[in-house]
mmCIF file of N, CA and C in Angstrom:
data_model
loop_
_atom_site.group_PDB
_atom_site.id
_atom_site.type_symbol
_atom_site.label_atom_id
_atom_site.label_comp_id
_atom_site.label_asym_id
_atom_site.label_seq_id
_atom_site.Cartn_x
_atom_site.Cartn_y
_atom_site.Cartn_z
ATOM 1 N N GLN A 1 -8.412 -43.357 88.903
ATOM 2 C CA GLN A 1 -7.951 -42.850 87.618
ATOM 3 C C GLN A 1 -6.444 -42.652 87.650
ATOM 4 N N VAL A 2 -5.788 -43.083 86.605
ATOM 5 C CA VAL A 2 -4.343 -42.964 86.497
ATOM 6 C C VAL A 2 -4.003 -42.050 85.339
ATOM 7 N N GLN A 3 -3.107 -41.145 85.574
ATOM 8 C CA GLN A 3 -2.607 -40.286 84.492
ATOM 9 C C GLN A 3 -1.165 -40.656 84.199
ATOM 10 N N LEU A 4 -0.865 -40.757 82.917
ATOM 11 C CA LEU A 4 0.471 -41.113 82.465
ATOM 12 C C LEU A 4 1.024 -39.986 81.616
ATOM 13 N N VAL A 5 2.229 -39.550 81.928
ATOM 14 C CA VAL A 5 2.847 -38.449 81.194
ATOM 15 C C VAL A 5 4.225 -38.887 80.708
ATOM 16 N N GLU A 6 4.343 -38.957 79.385
ATOM 17 C CA GLU A 6 5.612 -39.368 78.792
ATOM 18 C C GLU A 6 6.530 -38.166 78.566
ATOM 19 N N SER A 7 7.813 -38.436 78.558
ATOM 20 C CA SER A 7 8.809 -37.421 78.236
ATOM 21 C C SER A 7 10.052 -38.117 77.688
ATOM 22 N N GLY A 8 10.935 -37.311 77.096
ATOM 23 C CA GLY A 8 12.197 -37.862 76.634
ATOM 24 C C GLY A 8 12.287 -38.096 75.143
ATOM 25 N N GLY A 9 11.191 -37.868 74.439
ATOM 26 C CA GLY A 9 11.253 -38.032 72.991
ATOM 27 C C GLY A 9 12.048 -36.910 72.352
ATOM 28 N N GLY A 10 12.299 -37.063 71.063
ATOM 29 C CA GLY A 10 13.034 -36.035 70.350
ATOM 30 C C GLY A 10 13.609 -36.543 69.062
ATOM 31 N N LEU A 11 14.538 -35.782 68.537
ATOM 32 C CA LEU A 11 15.203 -36.109 67.270
ATOM 33 C C LEU A 11 16.586 -36.677 67.567
ATOM 34 N N VAL A 12 16.896 -37.799 66.956
ATOM 35 C CA VAL A 12 18.186 -38.448 67.187
ATOM 36 C C VAL A 12 18.664 -39.071 65.872
ATOM 37 N N GLN A 13 19.954 -39.128 65.696
ATOM 38 C CA GLN A 13 20.503 -39.758 64.500
ATOM 39 C C GLN A 13 20.458 -41.274 64.629
ATOM 40 N N ALA A 14 20.380 -41.925 63.501
ATOM 41 C CA ALA A 14 20.419 -43.386 63.487
ATOM 42 C C ALA A 14 21.674 -43.874 64.198
ATOM 43 N N GLY A 15 21.488 -44.890 65.027
ATOM 44 C CA GLY A 15 22.577 -45.415 65.826
ATOM 45 C C GLY A 15 22.669 -44.811 67.206
ATOM 46 N N GLY A 16 21.931 -43.745 67.424
ATOM 47 C CA GLY A 16 21.950 -43.065 68.704
ATOM 48 C C GLY A 16 21.011 -43.693 69.717
ATOM 49 N N SER A 17 20.891 -43.016 70.862
ATOM 50 C CA SER A 17 20.083 -43.526 71.969
ATOM 51 C C SER A 17 19.157 -42.444 72.510
ATOM 52 N N LEU A 18 18.064 -42.897 73.070
ATOM 53 C CA LEU A 18 17.141 -42.036 73.804
ATOM 54 C C LEU A 18 16.591 -42.844 74.961
ATOM 55 N N ARG A 19 16.208 -42.144 76.015
ATOM 56 C CA ARG A 19 15.504 -42.790 77.113
ATOM 57 C C ARG A 19 14.185 -42.079 77.330
ATOM 58 N N LEU A 20 13.117 -42.822 77.147
ATOM 59 C CA LEU A 20 11.788 -42.299 77.418
ATOM 60 C C LEU A 20 11.431 -42.562 78.873
ATOM 61 N N SER A 21 10.708 -41.622 79.441
ATOM 62 C CA SER A 21 10.205 -41.766 80.799
ATOM 63 C C SER A 21 8.694 -41.605 80.791
ATOM 64 N N CYS A 22 8.054 -42.247 81.734
ATOM 65 C CA CYS A 22 6.606 -42.122 81.882
ATOM 66 C C CYS A 22 6.304 -42.040 83.362
ATOM 67 N N ALA A 23 5.816 -40.888 83.776
ATOM 68 C CA ALA A 23 5.460 -40.673 85.169
ATOM 69 C C ALA A 23 3.975 -40.944 85.349
ATOM 70 N N ALA A 24 3.655 -41.726 86.371
ATOM 71 C CA ALA A 24 2.273 -42.108 86.631
ATOM 72 C C ALA A 24 1.779 -41.480 87.925
ATOM 73 N N SER A 25 0.543 -41.060 87.905
ATOM 74 C CA SER A 25 -0.079 -40.563 89.122
ATOM 75 C C SER A 25 -0.650 -41.739 89.902
ATOM 76 N N GLY A 26 -1.027 -41.493 91.132
ATOM 77 C CA GLY A 26 -1.675 -42.530 91.916
ATOM 78 C C GLY A 26 -0.729 -43.251 92.852
ATOM 79 N N ARG A 27 -1.321 -43.933 93.808
ATOM 80 C CA ARG A 27 -0.524 -44.590 94.856
ATOM 81 C C ARG A 27 -0.375 -46.085 94.647
ATOM 82 N N THR A 28 -0.890 -46.593 93.525
ATOM 83 C CA THR A 28 -0.852 -48.033 93.310
ATOM 84 C C THR A 28 -0.031 -48.400 92.081
ATOM 85 N N PHE A 29 0.926 -47.572 91.761
ATOM 86 C CA PHE A 29 1.749 -47.811 90.568
ATOM 87 C C PHE A 29 2.378 -49.190 90.590
ATOM 88 N N SER A 30 2.790 -49.644 91.759
ATOM 89 C CA SER A 30 3.495 -50.925 91.857
ATOM 90 C C SER A 30 2.614 -52.103 91.478
ATOM 91 N N THR A 31 1.321 -51.899 91.371
ATOM 92 C CA THR A 31 0.412 -52.983 90.998
ATOM 93 C C THR A 31 0.036 -52.948 89.516
ATOM 94 N N TYR A 32 0.650 -52.059 88.760
ATOM 95 C CA TYR A 32 0.322 -51.944 87.343
ATOM 96 C C TYR A 32 1.338 -52.664 86.473
ATOM 97 N N ALA A 33 0.857 -53.429 85.513
ATOM 98 C CA ALA A 33 1.716 -53.802 84.401
ATOM 99 C C ALA A 33 1.904 -52.551 83.565
ATOM 100 N N MET A 34 3.114 -52.351 83.094
ATOM 101 C CA MET A 34 3.423 -51.173 82.282
ATOM 102 C C MET A 34 3.964 -51.620 80.932
ATOM 103 N N ALA A 35 3.684 -50.821 79.938
ATOM 104 C CA ALA A 35 4.162 -51.175 78.600
ATOM 105 C C ALA A 35 4.315 -49.924 77.757
ATOM 106 N N TRP A 36 4.980 -50.104 76.644
ATOM 107 C CA TRP A 36 5.128 -49.063 75.639
ATOM 108 C C TRP A 36 4.592 -49.585 74.302
ATOM 109 N N PHE A 37 3.815 -48.758 73.653
ATOM 110 C CA PHE A 37 3.365 -48.998 72.298
ATOM 111 C C PHE A 37 3.896 -47.855 71.435
ATOM 112 N N ARG A 38 3.846 -48.052 70.134
ATOM 113 C CA ARG A 38 4.219 -46.973 69.230
ATOM 114 C C ARG A 38 3.355 -47.014 67.983
ATOM 115 N N GLN A 39 3.271 -45.862 67.351
ATOM 116 C CA GLN A 39 2.520 -45.784 66.096
ATOM 117 C C GLN A 39 3.271 -44.880 65.140
ATOM 118 N N ALA A 40 3.669 -45.446 64.042
ATOM 119 C CA ALA A 40 4.341 -44.702 62.978
ATOM 120 C C ALA A 40 3.311 -44.176 61.994
ATOM 121 N N PRO A 41 3.636 -43.136 61.253
ATOM 122 C CA PRO A 41 2.691 -42.575 60.289
ATOM 123 C C PRO A 41 2.227 -43.623 59.300
ATOM 124 N N GLY A 42 0.924 -43.723 59.150
ATOM 125 C CA GLY A 42 0.357 -44.646 58.186
ATOM 126 C C GLY A 42 0.370 -46.098 58.605
ATOM 127 N N LYS A 43 0.773 -46.356 59.843
ATOM 128 C CA LYS A 43 0.846 -47.742 60.312
ATOM 129 C C LYS A 43 -0.028 -47.930 61.546
ATOM 130 N N GLU A 44 -0.331 -49.192 61.825
ATOM 131 C CA GLU A 44 -1.100 -49.484 63.019
ATOM 132 C C GLU A 44 -0.224 -49.373 64.262
ATOM 133 N N ARG A 45 -0.879 -49.121 65.349
ATOM 134 C CA ARG A 45 -0.161 -49.067 66.618
ATOM 135 C C ARG A 45 0.361 -50.461 66.955
ATOM 136 N N GLU A 46 1.566 -50.527 67.483
ATOM 137 C CA GLU A 46 2.153 -51.825 67.799
ATOM 138 C C GLU A 46 2.784 -51.825 69.182
ATOM 139 N N PHE A 47 2.796 -52.992 69.772
ATOM 140 C CA PHE A 47 3.439 -53.221 71.064
ATOM 141 C C PHE A 47 4.943 -53.140 70.902
ATOM 142 N N VAL A 48 5.606 -52.510 71.848
ATOM 143 C CA VAL A 48 7.064 -52.401 71.813
ATOM 144 C C VAL A 48 7.701 -53.203 72.944
ATOM 145 N N ALA A 49 7.248 -52.942 74.163
ATOM 146 C CA ALA A 49 7.831 -53.619 75.321
ATOM 147 C C ALA A 49 6.843 -53.564 76.478
ATOM 148 N N GLY A 50 6.884 -54.567 77.332
ATOM 149 C CA GLY A 50 5.988 -54.607 78.477
ATOM 150 C C GLY A 50 6.638 -55.255 79.676
ATOM 151 N N MET A 51 6.113 -54.939 80.836
ATOM 152 C CA MET A 51 6.644 -55.485 82.081
ATOM 153 C C MET A 51 5.498 -55.903 82.987
ATOM 154 N N HIS A 52 5.566 -57.128 83.494
ATOM 155 C CA HIS A 52 4.601 -57.652 84.455
ATOM 156 C C HIS A 52 4.535 -56.737 85.677
ATOM 157 N N TRP A 53 3.364 -56.699 86.327
ATOM 158 C CA TRP A 53 3.214 -55.779 87.444
ATOM 159 C C TRP A 53 4.215 -56.072 88.555
ATOM 160 N N ARG A 54 4.652 -57.342 88.680
ATOM 161 C CA ARG A 54 5.650 -57.660 89.691
ATOM 162 C C ARG A 54 7.047 -57.210 89.284
ATOM 163 N N GLY A 55 7.189 -56.820 88.021
ATOM 164 C CA GLY A 55 8.480 -56.318 87.576
ATOM 165 C C GLY A 55 9.500 -57.383 87.268
ATOM 166 N N VAL A 56 9.068 -58.646 87.252
ATOM 167 C CA VAL A 56 10.008 -59.740 87.038
ATOM 168 C C VAL A 56 10.110 -60.105 85.565
ATOM 169 N N LEU A 57 8.989 -60.135 84.895
ATOM 170 C CA LEU A 57 8.948 -60.576 83.497
ATOM 171 C C LEU A 57 8.835 -59.379 82.566
ATOM 172 N N THR A 58 9.577 -59.436 81.479
ATOM 173 C CA THR A 58 9.498 -58.410 80.456
ATOM 174 C C THR A 58 9.300 -59.052 79.085
ATOM 175 N N TYR A 59 8.724 -58.284 78.188
ATOM 176 C CA TYR A 59 8.413 -58.774 76.846
ATOM 177 C C TYR A 59 8.774 -57.690 75.840
ATOM 178 N N TYR A 60 9.242 -58.131 74.669
ATOM 179 C CA TYR A 60 9.664 -57.187 73.642
ATOM 180 C C TYR A 60 9.186 -57.627 72.273
ATOM 181 N N GLU A 61 8.880 -56.649 71.473
ATOM 182 C CA GLU A 61 8.601 -56.907 70.061
ATOM 183 C C GLU A 61 9.911 -57.331 69.411
ATOM 184 N N ASP A 62 9.838 -58.225 68.473
ATOM 185 C CA ASP A 62 11.063 -58.831 67.928
ATOM 186 C C ASP A 62 12.067 -57.805 67.396
ATOM 187 N N SER A 63 11.590 -56.776 66.743
ATOM 188 C CA SER A 63 12.514 -55.848 66.097
ATOM 189 C C SER A 63 13.291 -54.982 67.085
ATOM 190 N N VAL A 64 12.878 -54.960 68.353
ATOM 191 C CA VAL A 64 13.575 -54.114 69.335
ATOM 192 C C VAL A 64 14.366 -54.937 70.343
ATOM 193 N N LYS A 65 14.228 -56.245 70.282
ATOM 194 C CA LYS A 65 14.968 -57.098 71.222
ATOM 195 C C LYS A 65 16.465 -56.860 71.104
ATOM 196 N N GLY A 66 17.109 -56.708 72.249
ATOM 197 C CA GLY A 66 18.542 -56.452 72.266
ATOM 198 C C GLY A 66 18.909 -54.994 72.111
ATOM 199 N N ARG A 67 17.930 -54.159 71.755
ATOM 200 C CA ARG A 67 18.192 -52.724 71.584
ATOM 201 C C ARG A 67 17.438 -51.881 72.621
ATOM 202 N N PHE A 68 16.239 -52.300 72.960
ATOM 203 C CA PHE A 68 15.398 -51.542 73.892
ATOM 204 C C PHE A 68 15.315 -52.298 75.223
ATOM 205 N N THR A 69 15.198 -51.517 76.303
ATOM 206 C CA THR A 69 15.042 -52.101 77.627
ATOM 207 C C THR A 69 13.980 -51.335 78.402
ATOM 208 N N ILE A 70 13.003 -52.063 78.909
ATOM 209 C CA ILE A 70 11.984 -51.456 79.753
ATOM 210 C C ILE A 70 12.369 -51.683 81.211
ATOM 211 N N SER A 71 12.159 -50.667 82.022
ATOM 212 C CA SER A 71 12.460 -50.780 83.450
ATOM 213 C C SER A 71 11.492 -49.883 84.212
ATOM 214 N N ARG A 72 11.448 -50.072 85.517
ATOM 215 C CA ARG A 72 10.536 -49.265 86.323
ATOM 216 C C ARG A 72 11.180 -48.933 87.657
ATOM 217 N N ASP A 73 10.749 -47.810 88.201
ATOM 218 C CA ASP A 73 11.166 -47.398 89.537
ATOM 219 C C ASP A 73 9.882 -47.110 90.312
ATOM 220 N N ASN A 74 9.457 -48.059 91.118
ATOM 221 C CA ASN A 74 8.184 -47.901 91.830
ATOM 222 C C ASN A 74 8.236 -46.760 92.848
ATOM 223 N N ALA A 75 9.410 -46.471 93.356
ATOM 224 C CA ALA A 75 9.530 -45.364 94.312
ATOM 225 C C ALA A 75 9.260 -44.018 93.642
ATOM 226 N N LYS A 76 9.502 -43.960 92.342
ATOM 227 C CA LYS A 76 9.292 -42.716 91.588
ATOM 228 C C LYS A 76 8.050 -42.775 90.710
ATOM 229 N N ASN A 77 7.303 -43.885 90.788
ATOM 230 C CA ASN A 77 6.109 -44.042 89.939
ATOM 231 C C ASN A 77 6.444 -43.810 88.470
ATOM 232 N N THR A 78 7.547 -44.365 88.036
ATOM 233 C CA THR A 78 8.034 -44.082 86.686
ATOM 234 C C THR A 78 8.473 -45.357 85.990
ATOM 235 N N VAL A 79 8.151 -45.426 84.724
ATOM 236 C CA VAL A 79 8.640 -46.506 83.865
ATOM 237 C C VAL A 79 9.492 -45.880 82.778
ATOM 238 N N TYR A 80 10.497 -46.607 82.356
ATOM 239 C CA TYR A 80 11.450 -46.103 81.369
ATOM 240 C C TYR A 80 11.515 -47.025 80.161
ATOM 241 N N LEU A 81 11.922 -46.451 79.056
ATOM 242 C CA LEU A 81 12.256 -47.242 77.878
ATOM 243 C C LEU A 81 13.589 -46.729 77.355
ATOM 244 N N GLN A 82 14.626 -47.499 77.598
ATOM 245 C CA GLN A 82 15.940 -47.157 77.081
ATOM 246 C C GLN A 82 16.040 -47.694 75.660
ATOM 247 N N MET A 83 16.310 -46.825 74.721
ATOM 248 C CA MET A 83 16.363 -47.207 73.316
ATOM 249 C C MET A 83 17.760 -46.944 72.778
ATOM 250 N N ASN A 84 18.428 -47.997 72.393
ATOM 251 C CA ASN A 84 19.777 -47.896 71.837
ATOM 252 C C ASN A 84 19.792 -48.341 70.387
ATOM 253 N N SER A 85 20.847 -48.003 69.697
ATOM 254 C CA SER A 85 21.015 -48.399 68.286
ATOM 255 C C SER A 85 19.755 -48.097 67.482
ATOM 256 N N LEU A 86 19.273 -46.906 67.620
ATOM 257 C CA LEU A 86 18.014 -46.538 66.978
ATOM 258 C C LEU A 86 18.127 -46.583 65.462
ATOM 259 N N LYS A 87 17.020 -46.995 64.853
ATOM 260 C CA LYS A 87 16.932 -47.122 63.402
ATOM 261 C C LYS A 87 15.860 -46.177 62.872
ATOM 262 N N LEU A 88 15.943 -45.932 61.574
ATOM 263 C CA LEU A 88 14.947 -45.047 60.967
ATOM 264 C C LEU A 88 13.533 -45.562 61.225
ATOM 265 N N GLU A 89 13.371 -46.879 61.208
ATOM 266 C CA GLU A 89 12.043 -47.462 61.370
ATOM 267 C C GLU A 89 11.531 -47.400 62.805
ATOM 268 N N ASP A 90 12.327 -46.897 63.724
ATOM 269 C CA ASP A 90 11.846 -46.680 65.085
ATOM 270 C C ASP A 90 11.108 -45.350 65.219
ATOM 271 N N THR A 91 11.115 -44.557 64.172
ATOM 272 C CA THR A 91 10.402 -43.288 64.197
ATOM 273 C C THR A 91 8.918 -43.518 64.404
ATOM 274 N N ALA A 92 8.359 -42.904 65.440
ATOM 275 C CA ALA A 92 6.951 -43.113 65.782
ATOM 276 C C ALA A 92 6.599 -42.245 66.984
ATOM 277 N N VAL A 93 5.307 -42.203 67.264
ATOM 278 C CA VAL A 93 4.848 -41.673 68.537
ATOM 279 C C VAL A 93 4.817 -42.845 69.518
ATOM 280 N N TYR A 94 5.437 -42.672 70.658
ATOM 281 C CA TYR A 94 5.525 -43.719 71.657
ATOM 282 C C TYR A 94 4.565 -43.417 72.803
ATOM 283 N N TYR A 95 3.789 -44.436 73.142
ATOM 284 C CA TYR A 95 2.773 -44.302 74.178
ATOM 285 C C TYR A 95 3.105 -45.185 75.375
ATOM 286 N N CYS A 96 2.952 -44.628 76.538
ATOM 287 C CA CYS A 96 3.063 -45.372 77.784
ATOM 288 C C CYS A 96 1.666 -45.843 78.177
ATOM 289 N N VAL A 97 1.576 -47.106 78.600
ATOM 290 C CA VAL A 97 0.273 -47.662 78.960
ATOM 291 C C VAL A 97 0.383 -48.432 80.265
ATOM 292 N N ALA A 98 -0.760 -48.562 80.932
ATOM 293 C CA ALA A 98 -0.791 -49.252 82.214
ATOM 294 C C ALA A 98 -2.018 -50.139 82.322
ATOM 295 N N ASN A 99 -1.841 -51.244 83.029
ATOM 296 C CA ASN A 99 -2.931 -52.190 83.242
ATOM 297 C C ASN A 99 -2.825 -52.746 84.661
ATOM 298 N N PRO A 100 -3.801 -52.438 85.501
ATOM 299 C CA PRO A 100 -3.738 -52.919 86.881
ATOM 300 C C PRO A 100 -3.665 -54.443 86.959
ATOM 301 N N TRP A 101 -2.712 -54.934 87.700
ATOM 302 C CA TRP A 101 -2.514 -56.373 87.923
ATOM 303 C C TRP A 101 -2.282 -57.127 86.622
ATOM 304 N N GLY A 102 -1.737 -56.449 85.620
ATOM 305 C CA GLY A 102 -1.572 -57.086 84.325
ATOM 306 C C GLY A 102 -0.274 -57.857 84.170
ATOM 307 N N SER A 103 -0.158 -58.508 83.031
ATOM 308 C CA SER A 103 1.012 -59.334 82.758
ATOM 309 C C SER A 103 2.099 -58.593 81.990
ATOM 310 N N GLY A 104 1.716 -57.515 81.311
ATOM 311 C CA GLY A 104 2.681 -56.808 80.484
ATOM 312 C C GLY A 104 2.789 -57.371 79.081
ATOM 313 N N LEU A 105 1.932 -58.314 78.755
ATOM 314 C CA LEU A 105 1.947 -58.913 77.422
ATOM 315 C C LEU A 105 1.250 -58.002 76.402
ATOM 316 N N PRO A 106 1.554 -58.207 75.135
ATOM 317 C CA PRO A 106 0.872 -57.392 74.112
ATOM 318 C C PRO A 106 -0.647 -57.545 74.151
ATOM 319 N N SER A 107 -1.122 -58.695 74.576
ATOM 320 C CA SER A 107 -2.555 -58.977 74.562
ATOM 321 C C SER A 107 -3.301 -58.413 75.765
ATOM 322 N N ASP A 108 -2.585 -57.819 76.715
ATOM 323 C CA ASP A 108 -3.257 -57.228 77.876
ATOM 324 C C ASP A 108 -4.242 -56.159 77.434
ATOM 325 N N ASP A 109 -5.294 -55.997 78.176
ATOM 326 C CA ASP A 109 -6.256 -54.932 77.926
ATOM 327 C C ASP A 109 -5.803 -53.697 78.706
ATOM 328 N N TYR A 110 -4.965 -52.898 78.096
ATOM 329 C CA TYR A 110 -4.387 -51.747 78.786
ATOM 330 C C TYR A 110 -5.434 -50.657 78.975
ATOM 331 N N GLU A 111 -5.626 -50.342 80.234
ATOM 332 C CA GLU A 111 -6.718 -49.449 80.595
ATOM 333 C C GLU A 111 -6.350 -47.979 80.494
ATOM 334 N N TYR A 112 -5.093 -47.661 80.749
ATOM 335 C CA TYR A 112 -4.665 -46.262 80.795
ATOM 336 C C TYR A 112 -3.588 -45.998 79.752
ATOM 337 N N TRP A 113 -3.716 -44.850 79.088
ATOM 338 C CA TRP A 113 -2.794 -44.474 78.018
ATOM 339 C C TRP A 113 -2.323 -43.043 78.236
ATOM 340 N N GLY A 114 -1.049 -42.825 77.952
ATOM 341 C CA GLY A 114 -0.537 -41.470 77.942
ATOM 342 C C GLY A 114 -0.826 -40.780 76.623
ATOM 343 N N GLN A 115 -0.402 -39.538 76.510
ATOM 344 C CA GLN A 115 -0.655 -38.751 75.306
ATOM 345 C C GLN A 115 0.361 -39.030 74.202
ATOM 346 N N GLY A 116 1.468 -39.618 74.561
ATOM 347 C CA GLY A 116 2.461 -39.969 73.569
ATOM 348 C C GLY A 116 3.593 -38.961 73.483
ATOM 349 N N THR A 117 4.733 -39.454 73.040
ATOM 350 C CA THR A 117 5.892 -38.595 72.815
ATOM 351 C C THR A 117 6.526 -38.991 71.482
ATOM 352 N N GLN A 118 6.888 -37.998 70.704
ATOM 353 C CA GLN A 118 7.409 -38.258 69.358
ATOM 354 C C GLN A 118 8.889 -38.619 69.424
ATOM 355 N N VAL A 119 9.230 -39.673 68.732
ATOM 356 C CA VAL A 119 10.632 -40.059 68.527
ATOM 357 C C VAL A 119 10.888 -40.051 67.031
ATOM 358 N N THR A 120 11.865 -39.282 66.617
ATOM 359 C CA THR A 120 12.224 -39.196 65.209
ATOM 360 C C THR A 120 13.689 -39.561 65.042
ATOM 361 N N VAL A 121 13.941 -40.553 64.221
ATOM 362 C CA VAL A 121 15.305 -41.003 63.954
ATOM 363 C C VAL A 121 15.673 -40.572 62.545
ATOM 364 N N SER A 122 16.764 -39.840 62.445
ATOM 365 C CA SER A 122 17.195 -39.318 61.149
ATOM 366 C C SER A 122 18.453 -40.030 60.672
ATOM 367 N N SER A 123 18.649 -39.981 59.373
ATOM 368 C CA SER A 123 19.826 -40.647 58.776
ATOM 369 C C SER A 123 21.042 -39.736 58.787
#
């Protein structure tokens, strides 16, 4: 069983930056594909960014390309989402997810989910 705990959300002005962190329990973090999803009020949950378990390949939803960066530190069992140039439409609850031996693609069957952290972008 893997537990994921997100942190780093909050209120930020448009154009600002935030870095989300997700700490994972367990000793096999390095074998997990990690990703971030988000869900805005009244909208379906959507894929934001993902990373192959080997940490070589990354994937991004089109609207965040060039603004968001996913990274991981296997020594700290932590994955990050650096979010720059934030827009009002980035407001959502952001979820950290994990999939053992996964690819990090949106279509992965992510087995583990965190509780989410709220990101609110104001004008």
